[in-house]
Amino acid sequence: MTAAAESTFTFEGRFARELAELAVPWQAEEAPEPQLLVLNDALADELGLSPEYLRTPEGVRLLLGNHVPTGATPVAQAYAGHQFGGYSPLLGDGRALLLGEILDTEGRLRDVHLKGSGRTPFARAGDGRAVVGPMLREYLVSEAMHALNIPTTRALAVVATGRLVRRDTMLPGAVLARVASSHLRVGSFQYARATENMELLRRLADHAISRHYPESAQAEHPYLALFEAVVAAQAKLVAQWMLVGFVHGVMNTDNMTISGETIDYGPCAFMDAFNPAAVYSSIDVGGRYAYANQPVLAEWNLARLAEAMLPLFNEDQEQAVAPAVEALGKFRGQYSDAWFGGMKAKLGLAAGPAEGAEGDEASELVDGVIALLKDGPVDYTQFFRNLAHTARGNSRPARGMVLDLAAFDAWAGRWAALKPDPVQMDRVNPVYIPRNHLVEEALAAATEGDLDPFNRFLDVVRSPYEEREGLERYTEAPPEDFGNYRTFCGT
Ligand code: AMP
Ligand code: MG
């Protein structure tokens, strides 16, 4: 029976084959007592992987990398990266393996990747393992991001290994099966560039074009077009993070994809109260990756990508710089357009022109709402949702959240004159996000073996825009004693 199920899908080893210099064939560590904790049936179906098969003992072993299916060639990927501004020439998958790619039911090539699958040659001092809490955290937050229409890697499954892993205390080990349109990162290009093998760098760029931006191949300068496409994708992505109050927390160049998908949900968090300086990661002591810094840091990372790709733009270094600078120069405008357009949608305003009197009025209203938020502690998510009630004639819920009532009334009067559409607002302003205190509560229970709170929360964040009765506690700001929330990288 399992053989029949396996014959319905085939893994490809395209990355391993085309970019062998970046791929170290490796095997996952054997798990003593596997237990499937959560499986994404819809995503499995999308991949043509039958959920029934994945629930069999062999399927669970596949999700751990212990059963290697036909065509799969598990590899650890090599990459470099700037971590908090400092360059590491060799990072790579220290505790992860790319199992291979699968052609999904819509004809898209998707990576299946395992995180927590044991030490690899890139593990350095790490133990190669991952634990249940942080893997479920990535599962929950990445599924929430997907439901918020934000490009992201997806979570296919979390399997507990049955092994205890040493962290501050002994914690249950787990492997996350992750799906992505690829795992190519800015750091992959930095690594290839550092080898000084220009043919490899070109092959990597060709692979990226073919998988993500095939239209670039038709451009006059395909590699410049590839770079421009990454700039545009990241500008849009980071604008979307900002619009929902997402703080990634570890925007190192090895954690920035070429595809424009959000990757690596280690120390991330959604802000509760609006705060441009919001930082959650315990290791981000300088606040490098604070909420408001994210666009600037994305641009900084893209400059590192440009440096790595420079020899592809022109054989003459001098001549390569000007087009790279020009392409990177588009980031700010693209980011601002995406963010401003998104803010107008959050305020229920028609797309309209960005220029002229109408554009100026919208721009002042956007500035005005940010000023109101900055003034308070105001819960970011609740405020926009409540503002739709103002548009429906009941200003109490939103007005009650701000300190300066006169400022709110003046702002709301101008805003109402533009006839904001509350239905449009409810389509883009989520009611439910993965609030930190609820994430912690669900993960603590799961670590103790009770998955019910996790599964309930997962169900809630998968429909973020539709308000449902009985789910009030999921909309509430954290209790006062929740304090300064801290997240951890060494997961
Ligand atoms: P991150 O910034 O969390 O994506 O990780 C940075 C680097 O550390 C990557 O090369 C990871 O593979 C590696 N790493 C993180 N945790 C471990 C671990 N427990 N064992 C081995 N390598 C790890
Ligand atoms: Mg990473």
PDB file of C-alpha atoms and ligand atoms in Angstrom, residues 79 83 91-96 115 119 122-130 167 185 250 252 254-255 264 266 489-491, ligand 1:
ATOM      1  CA  TYR A  79      25.947  29.571   1.760  1.00  0.00           C
ATOM      2  CA  GLN A  83      25.095  38.191  10.333  1.00  0.00           C
ATOM      3  CA  LEU A  91      27.455  29.208   7.107  1.00  0.00           C
ATOM      4  CA  GLY A  92      25.398  26.603   5.279  1.00  0.00           C
ATOM      5  CA  ASP A  93      22.715  24.232   6.557  1.00  0.00           C
ATOM      6  CA  GLY A  94      24.111  23.195   9.921  1.00  0.00           C
ATOM      7  CA  ARG A  95      20.973  21.330  10.928  1.00  0.00           C
ATOM      8  CA  ALA A  96      18.898  21.080   7.784  1.00  0.00           C
ATOM      9  CA  LYS A 115      15.041  21.506   9.657  1.00  0.00           C
ATOM     10  CA  ARG A 119      24.502  17.672  12.337  1.00  0.00           C
ATOM     11  CA  PHE A 122      28.277  22.974   8.387  1.00  0.00           C
ATOM     12  CA  ALA A 123      27.177  22.417  11.993  1.00  0.00           C
ATOM     13  CA  ARG A 124      30.216  24.030  13.661  1.00  0.00           C
ATOM     14  CA  ALA A 125      29.497  23.936  17.431  1.00  0.00           C
ATOM     15  CA  GLY A 126      25.767  23.276  16.937  1.00  0.00           C
ATOM     16  CA  ASP A 127      24.069  19.988  17.750  1.00  0.00           C
ATOM     17  CA  GLY A 128      22.179  19.867  14.459  1.00  0.00           C
ATOM     18  CA  ARG A 129      18.882  19.558  16.257  1.00  0.00           C
ATOM     19  CA  ALA A 130      15.701  21.506  16.734  1.00  0.00           C
ATOM     20  CA  ARG A 167      18.906  23.689  25.533  1.00  0.00           C
ATOM     21  CA  ARG A 185      19.402  33.203  -0.513  1.00  0.00           C
ATOM     22  CA  VAL A 250      17.133  38.170  12.091  1.00  0.00           C
ATOM     23  CA  ASN A 252      20.881  38.407   7.967  1.00  0.00           C
ATOM     24  CA  ASP A 254      21.543  34.155   4.711  1.00  0.00           C
ATOM     25  CA  ASN A 255      17.930  34.626   5.802  1.00  0.00           C
ATOM     26  CA  ASP A 264      13.393  31.649   8.923  1.00  0.00           C
ATOM     27  CA  GLY A 266      13.388  32.030  14.631  1.00  0.00           C
ATOM     28  CA  CYS A 489      17.558  32.606  18.094  1.00  0.00           C
ATOM     29  CA  GLY A 490      19.385  29.576  19.415  1.00  0.00           C
ATOM     30  CA  THR A 491      16.394  27.412  18.822  1.00  0.00           C
TER      31      THR A 491
HETATM   32  P1  AMP B   1      19.860  31.221  11.503  1.00  0.00           P
HETATM   33  O1  AMP B   1      20.330  32.643  11.513  1.00  0.00           O
HETATM   34  O2  AMP B   1      19.019  30.825  12.684  1.00  0.00           O
HETATM   35  O3  AMP B   1      19.173  30.896  10.236  1.00  0.00           O
HETATM   36  O4  AMP B   1      21.133  30.254  11.611  1.00  0.00           O
HETATM   37  C1  AMP B   1      22.415  30.644  11.281  1.00  0.00           C
HETATM   38  C2  AMP B   1      23.324  29.456  11.032  1.00  0.00           C
HETATM   39  O5  AMP B   1      23.459  28.642  12.206  1.00  0.00           O
HETATM   40  C3  AMP B   1      22.902  28.522   9.923  1.00  0.00           C
HETATM   41  O6  AMP B   1      24.056  28.152   9.240  1.00  0.00           O
HETATM   42  C4  AMP B   1      22.290  27.361  10.675  1.00  0.00           C
HETATM   43  O7  AMP B   1      22.346  26.157   9.933  1.00  0.00           O
HETATM   44  C5  AMP B   1      23.175  27.285  11.898  1.00  0.00           C
HETATM   45  N1  AMP B   1      22.517  26.646  13.067  1.00  0.00           N
HETATM   46  C6  AMP B   1      21.528  27.154  13.839  1.00  0.00           C
HETATM   47  N2  AMP B   1      21.193  26.288  14.816  1.00  0.00           N
HETATM   48  C7  AMP B   1      21.975  25.196  14.677  1.00  0.00           C
HETATM   49  C8  AMP B   1      22.126  23.951  15.387  1.00  0.00           C
HETATM   50  N3  AMP B   1      21.384  23.647  16.459  1.00  0.00           N
HETATM   51  N4  AMP B   1      23.058  23.068  14.931  1.00  0.00           N
HETATM   52  C9  AMP B   1      23.821  23.348  13.877  1.00  0.00           C
HETATM   53  N5  AMP B   1      23.738  24.494  13.167  1.00  0.00           N
HETATM   54  C10 AMP B   1      22.828  25.413  13.553  1.00  0.00           C
END
